[in-house]
Amino acid sequence: MKKLLFIVLLMISGTAIGQQLKITYLKSSNGKLLENQDPLWVFASPNTTVLSTESVRSQKADYPYEETVIDRTANVLYQTAVLNDKENIAAKDSVSLTKQTFDYLNETKKILGYSCKKAKTIVNSNTIEFWYTEELKVKGSPSILGQNLGLVLEMVRNGNFLVAATKIEKIKTMPVIKKTSKIVDALTYKDLLWKSRFTTISVFKDQIINFSEASKSNDTILRFANGTIAVRKIQFPEIAAGSQIFADVTEQSNGDAYDRTGSFFIIPTDKPLSFLDGLQNGVAALPVYQNGNGKSYQGVVATEHYNPIVELMRFFTPFGVKQYNYLELKDKTWAEQVFYRQDISELRSLLSGKEVWVGVMIGNYDKGGHKVSANITIHSEGESKAKPAQIVPLFCTNNIMEMAGQEYGTLFNNDKGLEVTFTLDKPMKNVKLRYITTGHGGWENGDEFVPKTNTLFCDGKEVFRFTPWRQDCGSYRLSNPASGNFPNGLSSSDYSRANWCPGTVTNPVFIDLGDLSAGSHTLQVTIPQGLPEGNSFSAWNVSGVLIGE
């Protein structure tokens, strides 16, 4: 019945009796008209008001676009949106107009020859003033606000942003609004409209990442390392330079109570050998790196025939969020899940228009493990002068295949640390190293809890040194229901750590390397890794990707 009534309203809006007007509005900021703006158009009759724009009415608007219809006989507002060439939606709102309150002021002035009164309201700490006239016997406003005042000819926000009527025209017929295919509630309307403004690529949905021989692949998702790694192939659309790209991961414990290393990553396949060979055939299929400390590290550095994984996002699970929320503490309301989100726009050229292997890993030994969803969203920025980037994967010591025998990143117990030699076929300008680093060793003297300086060298010259450290871990206590509590009044999740906290993302550091010529170059990372104690040892998960013009 609601849908029928709405369609009837839209059909009769073109035949309203009485004066029918079209009002054009333009926006100004600090006294200056905004450039290249789309004029607002309001159509008003005694029975109906329609809010639109010039581009919408001339069929030149980009998707999604909205129009608002107000049924004056019932004082009801209908929001309509065309999401794309196949889908349009609408929502009925019977309360917004009646809930608006105003202070009516004594000031008056003339606008476009009409006597206007003044009213004021405050919305979300913004002071909004309205100049409206009752002489034209119709109601309308360039916003949902002020619709019942009269005909609003000026609306001023915080004294410096003005929406002003520039022209009032009589019209013979009111506009016809496109027939709506779907009536939804207001919250669903906002959600669908918001999501239509960007592209969402769903990579994983409620994927279990656990440790079990029963973990099996299917036709879409390949699982490795006893279920601790999930990988699938994704076709990405062409992504315009300057677009914003975000990775997001949502995690809940499905049994595992501990803080674990997680990685959302892609597998470069532009060389004869890839990390996928290691996943499918075992770590022995990956090239080995040795630095003289007596150990072999599989698949961690780029070679002539191999590129390591590229981490989109390094994240850390909290202590048992959701699964262990029954562990109650007074005045603590545990989170239901952890949401990680990170800008990965700098990696656009690895994704745009390509079919890419995308994976997620959480190192754990629990049969229940973790439940994970992951997406990549693409947000167009329109015109951009951003230059396409060259991207060169260099190293990743995060042992993604930990549960399939890949060696931990213990190579920094040697002065040489990590050293990778690479060759550029052509020069790169304004080169940056996208560097992610986290220290591990979860006992009192382990590198997880002891600050250690990372030093980086390019072609033998020191280019950067810093001590990666997070001191805000206590901020995430409500995501850590199973975190251990100590006699000193702290929880394990409160303690500062080597560039990570339980329940957080570790941000990349961008290190300027200047311009690099064509030919061979060497990059080196050194860290004073702590010594083992009994069966406990320290390790560093570092990854690096060159990005330049």
Coordinates of C-alpha atoms in Angstrom, one line a residue:
M1 CA 0.0 0.0 0.0
K2 CA 2.8 2.4 0.8
K3 CA 4.4 1.8 -2.6
L4 CA 1.1 2.4 -4.4
L5 CA 0.4 5.7 -2.5
F6 CA 3.9 6.9 -3.3
I7 CA 3.6 6.3 -7.0
V8 CA 0.2 8.0 -7.1
L9 CA 1.7 11.0 -5.3
L10 CA 4.4 11.3 -7.9
M11 CA 1.9 11.1 -10.8
I12 CA -0.4 13.8 -9.5
S13 CA 2.4 16.1 -8.5
G14 CA 2.5 17.3 -12.1
T15 CA -1.1 18.5 -11.9
A16 CA -1.2 20.5 -8.7
I17 CA -3.7 23.4 -8.6
G18 CA -2.5 27.0 -7.9
Q19 CA 0.7 28.9 -8.4
Q20 CA 3.6 26.8 -9.4
L21 CA 7.2 28.1 -9.1
K22 CA 10.7 27.2 -9.9
I23 CA 13.4 28.7 -7.7
T24 CA 17.1 28.6 -8.6
Y25 CA 19.7 28.8 -5.7
L26 CA 23.4 29.3 -5.8
K27 CA 26.0 28.6 -3.0
S28 CA 28.6 31.1 -1.7
S29 CA 31.4 30.8 0.8
N30 CA 32.8 33.8 2.6
G31 CA 31.1 36.1 0.0
K32 CA 32.4 34.3 -3.1
L33 CA 30.3 32.1 -5.4
L34 CA 31.5 28.5 -5.5
E35 CA 33.0 27.7 -8.9
N36 CA 31.5 25.0 -11.2
Q37 CA 28.6 24.4 -8.9
D38 CA 25.4 22.6 -9.8
P39 CA 22.6 25.0 -9.2
L40 CA 19.8 23.8 -6.8
W41 CA 16.3 23.9 -8.2
V42 CA 13.2 23.9 -6.0
F43 CA 9.8 23.4 -7.5
A44 CA 6.9 24.6 -5.3
S45 CA 3.2 24.4 -5.5
P46 CA 0.5 24.6 -2.8
N47 CA 0.4 20.8 -2.7
T48 CA 3.9 19.7 -3.5
T49 CA 7.6 20.7 -3.2
V50 CA 10.4 19.1 -5.2
L51 CA 14.1 19.5 -4.4
S52 CA 16.4 18.8 -7.3
T53 CA 19.4 20.2 -9.2
E54 CA 20.0 21.5 -12.7
S55 CA 22.1 18.5 -13.6
V56 CA 19.5 16.0 -12.4
R57 CA 16.6 17.7 -14.3
S58 CA 18.7 18.0 -17.4
Q59 CA 19.7 14.3 -17.1
K60 CA 23.4 15.1 -16.8
A61 CA 23.9 14.1 -13.2
D62 CA 26.4 11.3 -12.2
Y63 CA 25.1 8.4 -10.3
P64 CA 23.9 8.3 -7.6
Y65 CA 21.7 11.3 -7.4
E66 CA 18.8 12.3 -5.2
E67 CA 15.6 14.2 -5.3
T68 CA 13.2 15.0 -2.5
V69 CA 9.4 15.2 -2.8
I70 CA 7.2 16.8 -0.1
D71 CA 3.5 16.0 0.0
R72 CA 2.1 19.2 1.5
T73 CA -1.4 17.8 2.1
A74 CA 0.0 15.1 4.5
N75 CA 3.2 17.0 5.6
V76 CA 5.2 13.9 4.5
L77 CA 8.7 13.8 2.9
Y78 CA 9.8 11.2 0.4
Q79 CA 13.5 10.8 -0.4
T80 CA 14.3 9.3 -3.8
A81 CA 17.6 8.2 -5.2
V82 CA 18.7 6.8 -8.5
L83 CA 21.7 4.5 -7.7
N84 CA 22.5 3.5 -11.2
D85 CA 20.8 2.9 -14.6
K86 CA 18.9 -0.1 -13.2
E87 CA 18.2 0.7 -9.5
N88 CA 16.3 3.5 -7.8
I89 CA 14.9 3.6 -4.2
A90 CA 12.8 5.8 -2.0
A91 CA 12.0 6.2 1.7
K92 CA 9.0 7.8 3.4
D93 CA 9.7 10.2 6.3
S94 CA 6.7 11.3 8.3
V95 CA 8.5 12.9 11.2
S96 CA 11.4 15.0 10.0
L97 CA 9.4 18.0 9.0
T98 CA 7.3 18.1 12.2
K99 CA 10.3 17.7 14.5
Q100 CA 12.1 20.8 13.3
T101 CA 12.1 23.7 15.8
F102 CA 13.1 27.3 15.2
D103 CA 13.7 30.6 17.0
Y104 CA 11.7 33.3 15.2
L105 CA 13.5 36.6 15.1
N106 CA 12.3 40.2 14.6
E107 CA 14.6 41.0 11.7
T108 CA 13.2 41.5 8.2
K109 CA 14.6 42.3 4.8
K110 CA 13.7 42.1 1.1
I111 CA 15.1 39.5 -1.2
L112 CA 14.3 39.5 -4.9
G113 CA 11.6 42.0 -4.1
Y114 CA 9.8 39.9 -1.5
S115 CA 9.5 40.7 2.2
C116 CA 11.3 38.1 4.3
K117 CA 11.3 37.1 7.9
K118 CA 14.1 35.5 9.8
A119 CA 14.3 32.2 11.8
K120 CA 17.2 30.4 13.3
T121 CA 18.0 26.8 14.4
I122 CA 21.0 24.8 15.6
V123 CA 21.9 21.4 14.1
N124 CA 25.0 19.4 15.1
S125 CA 26.5 22.6 16.6
N126 CA 25.9 24.5 13.4
T127 CA 23.9 27.7 13.5
I128 CA 21.6 28.0 10.5
E129 CA 19.6 31.1 9.7
F130 CA 16.7 31.2 7.3
W131 CA 15.2 34.2 5.4
Y132 CA 11.7 33.2 4.2
T133 CA 8.7 34.8 2.6
E134 CA 5.0 34.1 3.0
E135 CA 4.0 36.4 0.1
L136 CA 4.2 33.7 -2.6
K137 CA 1.7 31.3 -0.9
V138 CA 3.9 28.3 -1.4
K139 CA 6.5 26.6 0.9
G140 CA 9.9 25.3 0.1
S141 CA 13.6 25.4 0.9
P142 CA 16.9 24.4 -0.7
S143 CA 17.3 21.9 2.1
I144 CA 15.0 19.6 4.1
L145 CA 15.4 22.1 6.9
G146 CA 13.0 25.0 6.9
Q147 CA 10.5 23.4 4.6
N148 CA 7.5 24.6 6.6
L149 CA 8.6 28.1 7.3
G150 CA 7.3 29.5 4.0
L151 CA 9.5 29.9 0.9
V152 CA 13.1 30.1 2.0
L153 CA 15.1 32.5 -0.2
E154 CA 18.3 32.5 1.8
M155 CA 19.9 30.0 4.2
V156 CA 23.1 30.9 6.0
R157 CA 25.3 28.4 7.9
N158 CA 27.6 29.6 10.6
G159 CA 27.6 33.1 9.1
N160 CA 29.9 32.2 6.2
F161 CA 28.2 29.7 3.9
L162 CA 25.2 31.0 2.0
V163 CA 22.6 29.3 -0.2
A164 CA 20.6 32.1 -1.9
A165 CA 17.8 32.3 -4.4
T166 CA 18.9 34.0 -7.6
K167 CA 15.7 33.6 -9.7
I168 CA 12.0 32.8 -9.2
E169 CA 10.0 31.6 -12.3
K170 CA 6.4 30.7 -12.9
I171 CA 6.0 27.2 -14.5
K172 CA 3.1 25.5 -16.1
T173 CA 3.7 22.0 -14.7
M174 CA 5.5 20.4 -11.8
P175 CA 8.3 17.9 -12.6
V176 CA 7.5 14.3 -12.9
I177 CA 9.7 12.1 -10.6
K178 CA 10.9 8.8 -11.9
K179 CA 8.8 5.9 -10.8
T180 CA 10.4 4.2 -7.8
S181 CA 11.2 0.5 -8.0
K182 CA 11.9 -0.1 -4.3
I183 CA 10.5 1.4 -1.1
V184 CA 12.8 1.0 1.9
D185 CA 13.1 2.2 5.4
A186 CA 15.1 5.4 6.1
L187 CA 18.1 3.6 7.5
T188 CA 18.3 1.2 4.6
Y189 CA 17.9 4.1 2.2
K190 CA 20.9 5.9 3.7
D191 CA 23.0 2.7 3.6
L192 CA 22.2 1.9 0.0
L193 CA 22.8 5.4 -1.1
W194 CA 26.1 5.6 0.7
K195 CA 27.3 2.3 -0.6
S196 CA 26.4 3.2 -4.2
R197 CA 29.0 6.0 -4.1
F198 CA 31.9 3.6 -4.2
T199 CA 32.8 0.2 -5.4
T200 CA 33.0 -2.6 -2.9
I201 CA 34.9 -5.8 -3.7
S202 CA 34.0 -8.5 -1.2
V203 CA 37.1 -10.8 -0.8
F204 CA 36.1 -12.9 2.2
K205 CA 32.8 -13.2 4.1
D206 CA 32.8 -15.0 7.5
Q207 CA 35.8 -17.0 6.5
I208 CA 37.1 -19.3 9.2
I209 CA 40.9 -19.1 9.7
N210 CA 41.8 -21.9 12.0
F211 CA 44.3 -24.8 12.5
S212 CA 42.7 -28.1 11.5
E213 CA 43.4 -31.0 9.1
A214 CA 39.7 -30.8 8.3
S215 CA 40.1 -27.3 6.7
K216 CA 39.6 -27.8 2.9
S217 CA 39.6 -25.7 -0.2
N218 CA 36.5 -25.2 -2.4
D219 CA 36.0 -24.0 -5.9
T220 CA 36.4 -20.3 -4.9
I221 CA 38.7 -20.2 -1.8
L222 CA 41.9 -22.1 -1.5
R223 CA 43.1 -22.9 2.1
F224 CA 46.6 -23.7 3.1
A225 CA 48.8 -24.3 6.2
N226 CA 46.1 -26.4 7.9
G227 CA 43.5 -23.7 7.3
T228 CA 45.5 -20.7 8.7
I229 CA 45.7 -19.1 5.2
A230 CA 42.8 -18.5 2.8
V231 CA 43.4 -17.3 -0.8
R232 CA 41.2 -16.4 -3.7
K233 CA 41.5 -14.8 -7.1
I234 CA 39.9 -11.4 -7.6
Q235 CA 39.4 -9.4 -10.8
F236 CA 39.8 -5.7 -10.1
P237 CA 38.3 -3.0 -12.4
E238 CA 40.4 -0.3 -13.9
I239 CA 41.0 2.2 -11.1
A240 CA 41.6 5.8 -12.1
A241 CA 44.8 7.5 -10.8
G242 CA 44.1 9.5 -7.7
S243 CA 41.3 7.2 -6.5
Q244 CA 41.2 6.3 -2.9
I245 CA 41.5 2.6 -2.1
F246 CA 40.8 1.1 1.3
A247 CA 41.2 -2.4 2.7
D248 CA 39.1 -3.5 5.6
V249 CA 39.0 -6.6 7.7
T250 CA 36.5 -7.6 10.4
E251 CA 37.6 -10.2 12.9
Q252 CA 36.0 -12.3 15.7
S253 CA 37.4 -15.1 17.8
N254 CA 35.9 -18.4 16.9
G255 CA 37.7 -20.2 19.6
D256 CA 41.3 -18.8 19.8
A257 CA 41.8 -16.7 22.9
Y258 CA 45.2 -15.2 22.0
D259 CA 46.6 -12.1 20.2
R260 CA 47.8 -13.3 16.8
T261 CA 49.6 -11.8 13.8
G262 CA 47.3 -11.3 10.8
S263 CA 48.0 -10.2 7.3
F264 CA 45.8 -9.2 4.4
F265 CA 48.0 -9.6 1.3
I266 CA 48.4 -10.1 -2.4
I267 CA 50.6 -12.5 -4.2
P268 CA 52.5 -11.0 -7.2
T269 CA 52.6 -13.5 -10.1
D270 CA 54.6 -11.4 -12.6
K271 CA 57.7 -13.6 -12.3
P272 CA 58.2 -17.3 -13.0
L273 CA 58.0 -18.2 -9.3
S274 CA 55.5 -16.9 -6.8
F275 CA 54.4 -17.4 -3.2
L276 CA 51.5 -19.4 -4.6
D277 CA 54.0 -22.1 -5.6
G278 CA 55.1 -22.3 -2.0
L279 CA 51.5 -22.6 -0.8
Q280 CA 50.7 -25.3 -3.3
N281 CA 53.9 -27.3 -3.2
G282 CA 55.4 -26.5 0.2
V283 CA 57.9 -24.0 1.5
A284 CA 60.8 -26.0 -0.2
A285 CA 59.5 -24.6 -3.5
L286 CA 60.4 -21.0 -2.5
P287 CA 63.8 -19.4 -3.0
V288 CA 66.0 -19.4 0.2
Y289 CA 67.7 -16.4 1.8
Q290 CA 70.7 -16.9 4.0
N291 CA 72.7 -14.3 5.8
G292 CA 75.3 -16.4 7.6
N293 CA 73.5 -17.1 10.8
G294 CA 73.1 -20.8 10.0
K295 CA 69.3 -20.7 9.1
S296 CA 67.5 -20.6 5.8
Y297 CA 64.5 -18.3 5.2
Q298 CA 62.0 -19.3 2.6
G299 CA 60.5 -16.8 0.2
V300 CA 61.3 -13.6 2.1
V301 CA 63.3 -11.5 -0.5
A302 CA 62.8 -10.7 -4.2
T303 CA 65.1 -12.5 -6.7
E304 CA 65.4 -12.4 -10.5
H305 CA 62.6 -15.0 -10.8
Y306 CA 60.5 -14.4 -7.6
N307 CA 58.6 -11.6 -5.8
P308 CA 57.5 -11.9 -2.2
I309 CA 54.0 -11.2 -1.1
V310 CA 52.9 -7.6 -0.7
E311 CA 51.0 -6.9 2.6
L312 CA 48.0 -4.7 2.1
M313 CA 47.5 -4.6 5.8
R314 CA 49.3 -6.0 8.9
F315 CA 46.8 -6.5 11.7
F316 CA 46.7 -8.1 15.1
T317 CA 43.8 -10.0 16.7
P318 CA 42.8 -9.1 20.2
F319 CA 42.4 -11.6 23.1
G320 CA 39.3 -13.5 22.2
V321 CA 36.8 -10.8 21.1
K322 CA 33.2 -12.1 20.9
Q323 CA 34.0 -15.8 21.8
Y324 CA 35.2 -14.9 25.3
N325 CA 32.8 -12.0 26.0
Y326 CA 31.3 -14.1 28.9
L327 CA 34.4 -13.2 30.9
E328 CA 32.8 -10.3 32.7
L329 CA 34.4 -7.4 34.4
K330 CA 32.5 -4.6 36.1
D331 CA 31.9 -1.5 34.0
K332 CA 33.4 -3.3 30.9
T333 CA 31.2 -3.9 27.9
W334 CA 33.2 -6.0 25.4
A335 CA 33.2 -5.3 21.7
E336 CA 31.4 -7.8 19.5
Q337 CA 34.1 -7.7 16.8
V338 CA 37.2 -5.7 15.7
F339 CA 37.2 -3.7 12.6
Y340 CA 40.5 -2.8 10.8
R341 CA 40.5 -0.3 8.0
Q342 CA 43.5 1.2 6.1
D343 CA 44.2 3.4 3.1
I344 CA 46.1 1.4 0.5
S345 CA 45.8 3.9 -2.4
E346 CA 49.6 3.8 -3.0
L347 CA 49.3 0.2 -4.2
R348 CA 46.8 1.0 -7.0
S349 CA 49.0 -0.1 -9.9
L350 CA 49.2 -3.6 -8.4
L351 CA 45.4 -3.9 -8.5
S352 CA 44.0 -1.8 -11.3
G353 CA 42.5 -3.9 -14.1
K354 CA 44.3 -7.0 -13.0
E355 CA 43.3 -10.5 -11.8
V356 CA 45.1 -10.8 -8.5
W357 CA 45.5 -13.5 -5.8
V358 CA 44.4 -12.0 -2.5
G359 CA 44.9 -13.8 0.8
V360 CA 44.3 -13.5 4.5
M361 CA 46.3 -15.2 7.2
I362 CA 46.1 -15.4 11.0
G363 CA 48.8 -17.4 12.7
N364 CA 47.1 -19.7 15.3
Y365 CA 46.9 -23.3 16.5
D366 CA 43.3 -23.4 17.5
K367 CA 40.7 -25.6 15.9
G368 CA 38.0 -22.9 16.1
G369 CA 40.4 -20.1 15.2
H370 CA 39.0 -16.9 14.0
K371 CA 36.1 -15.6 11.8
V372 CA 37.1 -13.0 9.2
S373 CA 35.5 -10.8 6.6
A374 CA 37.5 -8.7 4.2
N375 CA 36.8 -6.1 1.5
I376 CA 38.5 -3.7 -0.7
T377 CA 36.7 -0.4 -1.5
I378 CA 37.4 2.0 -4.4
H379 CA 36.4 5.6 -4.1
S380 CA 36.7 7.8 -7.2
E381 CA 38.1 11.3 -6.8
G382 CA 37.2 12.5 -10.2
E383 CA 39.9 14.6 -12.0
S384 CA 43.4 14.0 -10.6
K385 CA 46.9 14.9 -11.4
A386 CA 48.3 11.9 -9.6
K387 CA 51.0 10.1 -11.6
P388 CA 50.9 6.3 -12.1
A389 CA 53.4 4.6 -9.8
Q390 CA 56.0 1.9 -10.3
I391 CA 55.9 -0.7 -7.6
V392 CA 58.7 -3.1 -6.8
P393 CA 58.1 -5.7 -4.1
L394 CA 61.4 -6.3 -2.2
F395 CA 61.0 -8.3 1.0
C396 CA 58.6 -9.8 3.6
T397 CA 59.8 -11.7 6.6
N398 CA 56.3 -12.2 8.0
N399 CA 56.1 -16.0 7.9
I400 CA 52.7 -16.3 6.4
M401 CA 53.2 -20.0 6.1
E402 CA 54.2 -20.3 9.8
M403 CA 51.9 -23.3 10.3
A404 CA 53.4 -25.0 7.2
G405 CA 57.0 -24.7 8.3
Q406 CA 58.1 -21.3 7.0
E407 CA 60.9 -20.0 9.2
Y408 CA 60.3 -17.2 11.7
G409 CA 62.0 -13.8 11.0
T410 CA 64.9 -14.4 13.3
L411 CA 67.5 -13.3 10.7
F412 CA 68.3 -10.1 12.6
N413 CA 70.5 -11.8 15.1
N414 CA 73.2 -11.3 12.5
D415 CA 74.8 -7.9 11.8
K416 CA 74.0 -8.3 8.1
G417 CA 70.3 -8.5 9.0
L418 CA 68.2 -8.5 5.8
E419 CA 69.8 -7.5 2.5
V420 CA 68.2 -7.6 -0.9
T421 CA 69.7 -6.6 -4.2
F422 CA 67.4 -5.6 -7.0
T423 CA 67.7 -4.3 -10.5
L424 CA 65.7 -1.4 -12.0
D425 CA 65.1 -1.6 -15.8
K426 CA 64.5 2.2 -15.8
P427 CA 65.1 5.1 -13.4
M428 CA 62.6 5.7 -10.6
K429 CA 61.9 9.2 -9.3
N430 CA 60.7 10.3 -5.9
V431 CA 61.1 6.8 -4.6
K432 CA 59.6 5.7 -1.2
L433 CA 60.0 2.5 0.7
R434 CA 56.6 1.4 2.1
Y435 CA 57.9 -0.3 5.3
I436 CA 56.0 -2.3 7.8
T437 CA 57.7 -3.6 11.0
T438 CA 56.6 -5.3 14.1
G439 CA 58.7 -7.0 16.8
H440 CA 57.8 -10.4 18.4
G441 CA 59.0 -12.4 21.4
G442 CA 56.3 -12.6 24.0
W443 CA 58.1 -12.8 27.3
E444 CA 59.5 -10.1 29.5
N445 CA 62.8 -9.7 27.7
G446 CA 61.4 -10.5 24.2
D447 CA 61.5 -8.0 21.5
E448 CA 57.8 -7.6 21.6
F449 CA 58.2 -5.7 24.9
V450 CA 61.7 -4.2 24.4
P451 CA 62.2 -1.1 22.1
K452 CA 64.7 -1.9 19.3
T453 CA 66.0 0.5 16.6
N454 CA 65.4 -0.3 13.0
T455 CA 68.1 1.0 10.7
L456 CA 67.8 1.0 6.9
F457 CA 70.5 1.5 4.3
C458 CA 70.2 2.0 0.6
D459 CA 73.4 1.3 -1.5
G460 CA 75.4 1.3 1.7
K461 CA 74.2 4.7 2.9
E462 CA 72.0 5.0 6.0
V463 CA 68.7 6.5 4.9
F464 CA 66.4 6.0 8.0
R465 CA 66.4 4.9 11.6
F466 CA 63.6 4.8 14.1
T467 CA 62.3 2.8 17.1
P468 CA 58.9 1.3 16.3
W469 CA 56.8 1.3 19.4
R470 CA 53.1 1.6 20.4
Q471 CA 52.2 3.1 23.8
D472 CA 48.4 3.3 23.2
C473 CA 47.6 -0.4 23.7
G474 CA 45.4 0.3 26.7
S475 CA 43.0 2.1 24.4
Y476 CA 41.8 -1.2 23.1
R477 CA 41.0 -2.9 26.3
L478 CA 37.3 -3.4 25.4
S479 CA 38.3 -5.6 22.5
N480 CA 40.3 -8.0 24.7
P481 CA 38.0 -9.9 27.1
A482 CA 40.5 -12.9 27.5
S483 CA 43.5 -10.7 28.2
G484 CA 45.3 -11.8 31.3
N485 CA 45.2 -9.5 34.4
F486 CA 48.3 -9.0 36.5
P487 CA 48.8 -8.2 40.2
N488 CA 50.0 -4.6 39.3
G489 CA 46.5 -3.7 38.0
L490 CA 47.4 -4.0 34.3
S491 CA 46.1 -6.3 31.7
S492 CA 48.4 -7.9 29.1
S493 CA 46.6 -6.0 26.4
D494 CA 47.6 -2.7 28.1
Y495 CA 51.3 -3.2 27.7
S496 CA 53.2 -1.2 25.1
R497 CA 54.6 -3.3 22.2
A498 CA 57.0 -3.2 19.3
N499 CA 54.7 -1.3 16.9
W500 CA 51.5 -3.2 17.5
C501 CA 48.7 -3.7 20.0
P502 CA 46.2 -6.5 20.4
G503 CA 43.3 -5.4 18.2
T504 CA 45.0 -2.9 15.9
V505 CA 46.5 -2.3 12.5
T506 CA 50.2 -1.5 12.1
N507 CA 50.6 1.5 9.8
P508 CA 53.4 1.5 7.1
V509 CA 56.2 4.0 7.4
F510 CA 57.1 5.7 4.1
I511 CA 60.9 6.3 3.8
D512 CA 62.2 8.7 1.2
L513 CA 64.9 7.2 -1.0
G514 CA 65.1 10.0 -3.6
D515 CA 65.7 9.2 -7.2
L516 CA 67.1 5.8 -8.1
S517 CA 68.9 5.2 -11.4
A518 CA 68.5 2.2 -13.7
G519 CA 70.6 -0.7 -12.7
S520 CA 71.5 -2.6 -9.5
H521 CA 70.8 -1.4 -6.0
T522 CA 70.9 -2.9 -2.5
L523 CA 68.6 -2.3 0.4
Q524 CA 69.5 -3.4 3.9
V525 CA 67.6 -3.6 7.2
T526 CA 69.3 -4.1 10.6
I527 CA 67.7 -4.6 14.0
P528 CA 69.5 -5.5 17.3
Q529 CA 67.4 -8.6 17.8
G530 CA 67.4 -10.0 21.4
L531 CA 68.9 -13.3 22.3
P532 CA 66.8 -16.4 23.0
E533 CA 66.0 -17.5 26.5
G534 CA 65.3 -21.2 26.8
N535 CA 62.6 -22.1 24.2
S536 CA 61.6 -18.4 23.8
F537 CA 63.1 -16.4 20.9
S538 CA 62.6 -13.0 19.3
A539 CA 61.7 -12.3 15.6
W540 CA 60.9 -9.3 13.4
N541 CA 58.2 -9.3 10.7
V542 CA 59.3 -6.6 8.3
S543 CA 58.0 -6.0 4.7
G544 CA 59.0 -3.5 2.1
V545 CA 57.8 -2.3 -1.3
L546 CA 59.4 0.4 -3.4
I547 CA 57.0 3.0 -4.8
G548 CA 58.1 5.7 -7.3
E549 CA 57.4 7.5 -10.5

